[in-house]
Tab-separated table of C-alpha atoms in Angstrom:
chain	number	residue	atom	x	y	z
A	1	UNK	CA	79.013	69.370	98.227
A	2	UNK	CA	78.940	71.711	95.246
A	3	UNK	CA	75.972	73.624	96.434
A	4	UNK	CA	77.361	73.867	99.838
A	5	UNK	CA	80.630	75.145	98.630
A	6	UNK	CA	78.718	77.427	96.691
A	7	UNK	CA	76.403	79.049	99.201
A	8	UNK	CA	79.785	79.193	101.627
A	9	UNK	CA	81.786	81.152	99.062
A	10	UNK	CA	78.311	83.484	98.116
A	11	UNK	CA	78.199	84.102	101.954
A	12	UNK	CA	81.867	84.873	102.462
A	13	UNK	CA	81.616	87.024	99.503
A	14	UNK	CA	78.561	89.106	101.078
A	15	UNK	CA	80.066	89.430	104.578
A	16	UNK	CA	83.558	90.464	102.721
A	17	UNK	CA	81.784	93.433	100.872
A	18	UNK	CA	80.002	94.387	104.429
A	19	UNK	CA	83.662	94.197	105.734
A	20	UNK	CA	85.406	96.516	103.341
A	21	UNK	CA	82.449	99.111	103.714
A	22	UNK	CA	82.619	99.352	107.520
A	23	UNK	CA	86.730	99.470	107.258
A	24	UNK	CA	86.846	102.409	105.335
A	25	UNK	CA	83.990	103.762	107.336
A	26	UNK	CA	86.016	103.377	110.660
A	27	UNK	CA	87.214	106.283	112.556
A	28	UNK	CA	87.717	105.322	116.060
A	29	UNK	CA	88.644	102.360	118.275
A	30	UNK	CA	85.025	101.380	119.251
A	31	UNK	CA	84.325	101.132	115.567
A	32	UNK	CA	87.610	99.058	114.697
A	33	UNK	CA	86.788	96.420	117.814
A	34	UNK	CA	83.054	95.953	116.334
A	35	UNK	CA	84.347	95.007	113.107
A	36	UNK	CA	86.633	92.430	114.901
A	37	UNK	CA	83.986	91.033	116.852
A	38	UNK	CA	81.885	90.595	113.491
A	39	UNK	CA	85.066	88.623	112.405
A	40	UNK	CA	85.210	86.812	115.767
A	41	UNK	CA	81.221	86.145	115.396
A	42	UNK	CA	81.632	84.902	111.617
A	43	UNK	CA	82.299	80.996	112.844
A	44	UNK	CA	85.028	80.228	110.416
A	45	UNK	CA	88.101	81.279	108.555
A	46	UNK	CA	88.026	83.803	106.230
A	47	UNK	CA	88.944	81.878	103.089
A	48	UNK	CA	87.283	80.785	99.667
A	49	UNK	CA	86.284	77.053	98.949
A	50	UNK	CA	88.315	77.373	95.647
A	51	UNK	CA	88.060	73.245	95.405
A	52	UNK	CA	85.689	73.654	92.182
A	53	UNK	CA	88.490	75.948	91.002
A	54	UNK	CA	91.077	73.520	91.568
A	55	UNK	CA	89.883	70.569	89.674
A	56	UNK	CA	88.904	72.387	86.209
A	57	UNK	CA	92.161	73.918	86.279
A	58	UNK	CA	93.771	70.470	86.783
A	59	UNK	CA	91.378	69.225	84.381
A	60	UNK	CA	92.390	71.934	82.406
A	61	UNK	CA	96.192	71.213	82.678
A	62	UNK	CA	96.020	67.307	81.648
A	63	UNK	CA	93.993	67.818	78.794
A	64	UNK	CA	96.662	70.383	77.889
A	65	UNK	CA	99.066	68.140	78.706
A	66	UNK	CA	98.169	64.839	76.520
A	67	UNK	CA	97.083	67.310	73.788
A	68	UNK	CA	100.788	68.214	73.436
A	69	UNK	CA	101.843	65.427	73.653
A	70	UNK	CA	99.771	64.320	71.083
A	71	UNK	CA	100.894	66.899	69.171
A	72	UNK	CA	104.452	66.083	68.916
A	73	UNK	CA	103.692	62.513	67.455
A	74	UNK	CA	100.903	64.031	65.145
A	75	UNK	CA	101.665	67.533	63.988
A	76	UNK	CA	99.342	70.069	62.153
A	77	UNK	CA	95.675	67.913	63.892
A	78	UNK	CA	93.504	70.631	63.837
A	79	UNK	CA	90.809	69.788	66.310
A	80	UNK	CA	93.794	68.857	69.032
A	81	UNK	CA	95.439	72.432	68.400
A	82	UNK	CA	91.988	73.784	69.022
A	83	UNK	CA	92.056	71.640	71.906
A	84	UNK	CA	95.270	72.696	73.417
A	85	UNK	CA	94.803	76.089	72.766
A	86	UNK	CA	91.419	76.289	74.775
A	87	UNK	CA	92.462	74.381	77.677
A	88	UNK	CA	95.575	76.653	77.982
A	89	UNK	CA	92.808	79.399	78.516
A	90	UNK	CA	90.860	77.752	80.618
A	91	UNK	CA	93.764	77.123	82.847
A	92	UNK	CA	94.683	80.995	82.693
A	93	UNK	CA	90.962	81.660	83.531
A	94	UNK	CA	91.029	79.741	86.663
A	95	UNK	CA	94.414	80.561	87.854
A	96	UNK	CA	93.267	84.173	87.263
A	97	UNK	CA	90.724	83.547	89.826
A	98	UNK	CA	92.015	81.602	92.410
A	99	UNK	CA	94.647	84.626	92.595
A	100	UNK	CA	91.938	87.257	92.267
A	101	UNK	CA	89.879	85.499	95.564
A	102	UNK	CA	93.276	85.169	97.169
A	103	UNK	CA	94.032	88.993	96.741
A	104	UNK	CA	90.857	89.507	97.637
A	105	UNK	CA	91.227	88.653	101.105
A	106	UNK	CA	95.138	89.995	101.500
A	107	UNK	CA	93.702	93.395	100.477
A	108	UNK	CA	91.166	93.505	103.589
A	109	UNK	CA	94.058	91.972	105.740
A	110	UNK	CA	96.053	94.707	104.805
A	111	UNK	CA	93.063	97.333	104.475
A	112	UNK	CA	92.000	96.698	108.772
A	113	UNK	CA	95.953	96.598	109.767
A	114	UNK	CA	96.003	99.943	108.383
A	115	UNK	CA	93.517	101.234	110.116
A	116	UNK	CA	94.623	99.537	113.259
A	117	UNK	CA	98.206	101.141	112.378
A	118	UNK	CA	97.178	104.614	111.949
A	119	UNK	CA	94.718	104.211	115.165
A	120	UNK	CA	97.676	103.237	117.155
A	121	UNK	CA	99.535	105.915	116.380
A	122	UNK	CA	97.314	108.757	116.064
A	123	UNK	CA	97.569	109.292	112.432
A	124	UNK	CA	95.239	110.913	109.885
A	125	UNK	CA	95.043	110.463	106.285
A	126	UNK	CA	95.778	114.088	104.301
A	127	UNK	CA	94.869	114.673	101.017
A	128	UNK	CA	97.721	115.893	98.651
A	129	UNK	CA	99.400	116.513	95.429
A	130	UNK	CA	102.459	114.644	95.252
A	131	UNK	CA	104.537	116.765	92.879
A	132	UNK	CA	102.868	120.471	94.368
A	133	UNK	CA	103.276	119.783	97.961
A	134	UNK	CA	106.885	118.873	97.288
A	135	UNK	CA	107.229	122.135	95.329
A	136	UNK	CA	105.488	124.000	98.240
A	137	UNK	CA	107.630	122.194	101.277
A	138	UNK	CA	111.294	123.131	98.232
A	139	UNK	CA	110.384	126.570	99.578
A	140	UNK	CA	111.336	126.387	102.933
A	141	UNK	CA	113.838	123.112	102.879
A	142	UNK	CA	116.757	122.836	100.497
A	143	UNK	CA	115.851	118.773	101.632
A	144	UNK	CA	113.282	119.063	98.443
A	145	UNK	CA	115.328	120.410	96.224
A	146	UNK	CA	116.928	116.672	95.138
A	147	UNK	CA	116.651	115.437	91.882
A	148	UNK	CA	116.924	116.990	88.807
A	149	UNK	CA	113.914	115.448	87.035
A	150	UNK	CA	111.307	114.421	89.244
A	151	UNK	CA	110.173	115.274	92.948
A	152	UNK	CA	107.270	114.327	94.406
A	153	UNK	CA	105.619	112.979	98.026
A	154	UNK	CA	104.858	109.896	97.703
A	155	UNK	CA	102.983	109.415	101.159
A	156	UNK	CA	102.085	111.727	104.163
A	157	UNK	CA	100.135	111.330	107.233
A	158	UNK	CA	99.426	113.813	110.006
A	159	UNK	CA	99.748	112.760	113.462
A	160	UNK	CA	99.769	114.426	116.902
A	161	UNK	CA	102.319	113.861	120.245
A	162	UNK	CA	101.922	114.164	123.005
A	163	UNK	CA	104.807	114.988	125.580
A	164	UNK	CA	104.935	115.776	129.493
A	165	UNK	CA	106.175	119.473	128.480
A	166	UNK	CA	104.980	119.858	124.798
A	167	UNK	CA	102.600	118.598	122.573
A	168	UNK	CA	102.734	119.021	118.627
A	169	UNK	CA	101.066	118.151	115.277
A	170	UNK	CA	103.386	116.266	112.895
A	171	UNK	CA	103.847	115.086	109.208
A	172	UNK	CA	105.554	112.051	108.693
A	173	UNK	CA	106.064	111.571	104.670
A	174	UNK	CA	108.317	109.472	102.034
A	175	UNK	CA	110.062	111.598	99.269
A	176	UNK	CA	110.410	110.304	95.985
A	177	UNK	CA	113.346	111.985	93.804
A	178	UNK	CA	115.073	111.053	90.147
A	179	UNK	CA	117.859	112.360	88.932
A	180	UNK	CA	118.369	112.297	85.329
A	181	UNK	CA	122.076	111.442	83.481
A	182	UNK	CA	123.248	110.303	80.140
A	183	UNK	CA	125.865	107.327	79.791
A	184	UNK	CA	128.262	107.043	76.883
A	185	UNK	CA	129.678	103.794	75.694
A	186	UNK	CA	131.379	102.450	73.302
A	187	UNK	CA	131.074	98.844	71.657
A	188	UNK	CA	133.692	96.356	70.128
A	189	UNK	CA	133.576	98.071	67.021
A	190	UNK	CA	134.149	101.410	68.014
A	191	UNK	CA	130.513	102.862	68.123
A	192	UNK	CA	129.711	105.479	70.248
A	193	UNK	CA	126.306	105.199	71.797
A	194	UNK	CA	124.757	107.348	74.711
A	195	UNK	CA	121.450	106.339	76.796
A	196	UNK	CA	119.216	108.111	79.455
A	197	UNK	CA	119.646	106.042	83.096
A	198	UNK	CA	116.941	107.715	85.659
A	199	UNK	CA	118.152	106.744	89.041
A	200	UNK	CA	115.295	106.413	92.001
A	201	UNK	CA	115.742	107.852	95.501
A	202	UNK	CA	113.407	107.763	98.437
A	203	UNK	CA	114.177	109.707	101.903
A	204	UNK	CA	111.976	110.132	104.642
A	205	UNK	CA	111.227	112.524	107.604
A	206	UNK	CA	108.792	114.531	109.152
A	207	UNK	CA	108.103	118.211	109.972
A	208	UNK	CA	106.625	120.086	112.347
A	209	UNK	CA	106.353	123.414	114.496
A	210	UNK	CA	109.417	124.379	115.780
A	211	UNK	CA	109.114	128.446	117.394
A	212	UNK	CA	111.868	128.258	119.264
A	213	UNK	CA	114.519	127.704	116.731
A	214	UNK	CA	114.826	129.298	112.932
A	215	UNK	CA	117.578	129.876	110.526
A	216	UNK	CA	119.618	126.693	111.237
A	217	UNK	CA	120.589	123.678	109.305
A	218	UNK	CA	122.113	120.923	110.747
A	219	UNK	CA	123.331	118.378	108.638
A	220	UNK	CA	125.022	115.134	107.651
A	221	UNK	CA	124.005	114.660	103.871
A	222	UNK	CA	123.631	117.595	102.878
A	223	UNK	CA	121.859	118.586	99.387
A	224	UNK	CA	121.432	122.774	97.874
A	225	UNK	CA	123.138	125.675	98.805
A	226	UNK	CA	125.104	127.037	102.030
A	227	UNK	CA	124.084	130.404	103.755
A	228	UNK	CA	125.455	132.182	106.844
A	229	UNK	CA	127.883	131.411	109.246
A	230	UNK	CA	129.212	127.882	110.049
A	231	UNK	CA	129.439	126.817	113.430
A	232	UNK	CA	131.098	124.447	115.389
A	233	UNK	CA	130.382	122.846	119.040
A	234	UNK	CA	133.111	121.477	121.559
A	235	UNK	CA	132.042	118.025	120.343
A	236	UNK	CA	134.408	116.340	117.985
A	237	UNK	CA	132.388	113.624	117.498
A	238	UNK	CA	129.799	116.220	116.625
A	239	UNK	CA	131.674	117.810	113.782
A	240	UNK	CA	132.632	114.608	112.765
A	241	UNK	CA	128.866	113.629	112.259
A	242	UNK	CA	127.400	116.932	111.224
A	243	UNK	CA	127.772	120.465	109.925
A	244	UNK	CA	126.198	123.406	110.659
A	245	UNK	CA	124.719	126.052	109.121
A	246	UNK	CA	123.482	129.385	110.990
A	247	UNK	CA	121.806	133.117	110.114
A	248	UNK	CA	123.265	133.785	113.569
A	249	UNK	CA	126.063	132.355	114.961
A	250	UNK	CA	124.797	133.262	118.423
A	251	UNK	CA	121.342	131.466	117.865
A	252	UNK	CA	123.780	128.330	116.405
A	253	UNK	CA	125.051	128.416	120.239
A	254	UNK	CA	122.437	129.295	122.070
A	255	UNK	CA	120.301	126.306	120.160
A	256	UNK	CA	123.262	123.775	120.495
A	257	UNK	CA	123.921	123.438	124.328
A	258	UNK	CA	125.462	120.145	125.692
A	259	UNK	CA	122.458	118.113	125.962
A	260	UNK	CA	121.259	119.062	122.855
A	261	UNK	CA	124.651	118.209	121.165
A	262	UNK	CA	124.250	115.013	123.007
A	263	UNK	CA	121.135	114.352	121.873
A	264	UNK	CA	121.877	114.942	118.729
A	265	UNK	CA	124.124	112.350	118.252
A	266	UNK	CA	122.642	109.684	119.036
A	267	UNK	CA	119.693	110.818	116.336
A	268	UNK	CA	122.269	110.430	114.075
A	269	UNK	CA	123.795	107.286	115.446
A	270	UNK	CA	120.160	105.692	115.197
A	271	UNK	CA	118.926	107.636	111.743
A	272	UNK	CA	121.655	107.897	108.692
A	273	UNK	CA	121.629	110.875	106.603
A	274	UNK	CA	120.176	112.729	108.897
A	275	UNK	CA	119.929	116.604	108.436
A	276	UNK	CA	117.289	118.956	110.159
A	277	UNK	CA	115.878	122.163	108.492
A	278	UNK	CA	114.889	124.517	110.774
A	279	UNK	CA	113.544	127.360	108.724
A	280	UNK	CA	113.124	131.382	108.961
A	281	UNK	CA	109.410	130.188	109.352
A	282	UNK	CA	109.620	128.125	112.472
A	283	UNK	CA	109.215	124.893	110.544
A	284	UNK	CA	111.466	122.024	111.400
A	285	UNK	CA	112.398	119.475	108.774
A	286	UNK	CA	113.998	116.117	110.027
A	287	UNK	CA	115.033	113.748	106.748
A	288	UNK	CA	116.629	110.570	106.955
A	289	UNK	CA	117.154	107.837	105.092
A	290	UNK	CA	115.890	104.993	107.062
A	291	UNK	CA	111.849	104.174	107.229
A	292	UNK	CA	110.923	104.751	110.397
A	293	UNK	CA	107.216	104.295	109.739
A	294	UNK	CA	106.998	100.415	108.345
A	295	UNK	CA	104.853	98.171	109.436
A	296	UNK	CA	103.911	94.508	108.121
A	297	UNK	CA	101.561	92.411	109.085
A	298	UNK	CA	102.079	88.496	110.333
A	299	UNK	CA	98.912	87.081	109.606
A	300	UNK	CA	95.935	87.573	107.637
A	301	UNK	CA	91.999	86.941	107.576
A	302	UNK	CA	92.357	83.439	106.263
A	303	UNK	CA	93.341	82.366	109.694
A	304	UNK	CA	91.217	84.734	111.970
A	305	UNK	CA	92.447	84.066	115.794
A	306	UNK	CA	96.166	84.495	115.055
A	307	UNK	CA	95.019	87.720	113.170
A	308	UNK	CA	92.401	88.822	115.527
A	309	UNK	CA	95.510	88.334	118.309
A	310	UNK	CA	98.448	90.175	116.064
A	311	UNK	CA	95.217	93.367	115.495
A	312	UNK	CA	94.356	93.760	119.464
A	313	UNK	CA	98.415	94.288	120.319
A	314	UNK	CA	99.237	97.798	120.415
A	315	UNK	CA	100.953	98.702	116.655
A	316	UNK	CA	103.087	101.893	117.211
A	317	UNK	CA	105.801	102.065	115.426
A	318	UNK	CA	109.498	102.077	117.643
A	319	UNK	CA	111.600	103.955	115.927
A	320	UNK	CA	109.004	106.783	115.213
A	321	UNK	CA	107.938	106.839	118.682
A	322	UNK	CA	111.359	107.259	119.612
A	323	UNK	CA	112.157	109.832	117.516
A	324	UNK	CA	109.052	111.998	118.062
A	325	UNK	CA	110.702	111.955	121.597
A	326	UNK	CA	113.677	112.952	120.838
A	327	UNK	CA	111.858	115.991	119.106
A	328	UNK	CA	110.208	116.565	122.155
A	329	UNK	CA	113.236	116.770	124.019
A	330	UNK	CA	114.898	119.151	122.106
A	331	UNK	CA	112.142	121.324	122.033
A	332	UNK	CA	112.140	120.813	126.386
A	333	UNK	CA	115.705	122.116	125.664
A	334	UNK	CA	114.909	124.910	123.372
A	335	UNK	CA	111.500	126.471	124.937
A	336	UNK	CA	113.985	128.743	127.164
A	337	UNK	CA	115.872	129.929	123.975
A	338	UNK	CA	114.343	133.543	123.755
């Protein structure tokens, strides 16, 4: 049984390292189903024997168990304190490495989901420098000027959509900022004493293209300095939600007709803290603070069909799809600007 076990887990090990090789390597659809059908093809679940594992640590655990106890009636017995102390090791050891085969396996689950994720929704990994890209995007959106001691992107894809009117490249990303502030208190006996508290932010968004609109902010959570004129719509529940920022207060209404007020609103209704950054470069920022690109998984390898079901359903995201189409209609409403 031992041998068998063995040559199971040796062969599970092999076809997992073929696995993670052909996941990184895959770039298309085609490529993602052949992997599946290996896992369809590979007869069993995905999952260690770990049995072996199981009983030494037990072992492991009563010997540690009547050497304490052992202990307590016989203090300061050399050879049982040697004995306790290497079966509490031993236990480690093995616990170590049931959790090490378990991770394992949760780390290809999670590694093919991805790839499934960012196939679904057209997404492309992008190299980049964290704390320089958010120092390059700071010069056209005050959105990146947060924090006072760090900023930095902590994730970015680039994706493409496509509309019936427009099609554009995107960058959805999650912005990591700290701000930095020193707390005085004082104790029962008088004594003053100050400490450094960093407090961590995320917000996320994406930017794009946007020709048809510069010079405008439009916000409700507003961070870094005011310019031009302010402007306000017929729409109180508009002003209510936002403010508005213009170069031009003719481009301000020319850019915010009715639908696009409309539309507008219910962005914000679905998206809290939402501002949008359209800058002298024909850049749009949109930054929120809810995640609108999370995913999780349901199942894993360890039980294959449910998995293999859960990877074939289509994984776009909701709330980004919906958004990206609410970008698309304002730029349907927009294209006629100028």
């Amino acid at each position: 049984m031992d041998k068998l076990g063995s040559s199971a887990n040796q062969q599970l090990q092999l076809f997992l390292k073929s696995l993670e090789n052909k996941i990184v390597m895959a770039r298309n659809r085609d490529e993602l189903t052949a992997i599946l059908h290996q896992i369809e093809s590979f007869g069993r679940p995905l999952k260690y024997d770990n049995s072996r594992y199981w009983f030494s640590l037990l072992g492991a655990l009563l010997v540690a168990g009547v050497s304490f106890f052992y202990l307590n009636e016989n203090p300061q017995t050399p050879v049982v304190m040697w004995l306790l102390g290497l079966s509490g090791i031993t236990v480690l050891v093995f616990a170590v490495l049931i959790f090490m085969r378990r991770s394992k396996i949760s780390s290809l689950s999670d590694a093919l989901y991805l790839r499934d994720v960012y196939l679904d929704n057209n997404w492309q990994h992008e190299p980049f420098h964290g704390k320089r890209l958010a120092a390059q995007l700071a010069q056209q959106f005050n959105e990146f000027k947060r924090g006072n001691h760090l900023r930095e992107i902590q994730w970015l894809v680039k994706g493409h959509y496509q509309g019936q009117e427009h099609q554009f490249e995107y960058h959805a990303y999650t912005f990591h900022y700290v701000d930095r502030r020193t707390v005085s208190t004082t104790d029962s006996k008088g004594r003053h004493r100050t400490r450094t508290v960093y407090d961590h932010h995320y917000r996320y968004g994406l930017y794009l293209p946007f020709e048809f609109v510069s010079g405008i902010t439009i916000s409700s959570s507003w961070f870094g300095s005011f310019f031009g004129s302010t402007y306000k719509p017929a729409s109180t529940e508009f002003n209510r939600r936002f403010k508005v920022n213009a170069h031009s207060e003719m481009a301000a209404a020319k850019f915010l007709k009715p639908a696009v007020v409309v539309e507008l609103e219910d962005l914000g209704k679905e998206l809290t803290g939402l501002n949008l950054e359209f800058s002298s470069l024909g850049q749009l920022c949109m930054s929120f603070t809810p995640n609108i690109c999370k995913w999780q998984r349901q199942h894993g390898l360890d039980e294959p069909a449910a998995f293999l079901r859960e990877i074939k359903q289509n994984q776009k995201i909701p709330l980004l799809q919906q958004t990206l189409q609410r970008i698309h209609t304002l730029l349907r409403h927009s294209d006629n600007n100028f």
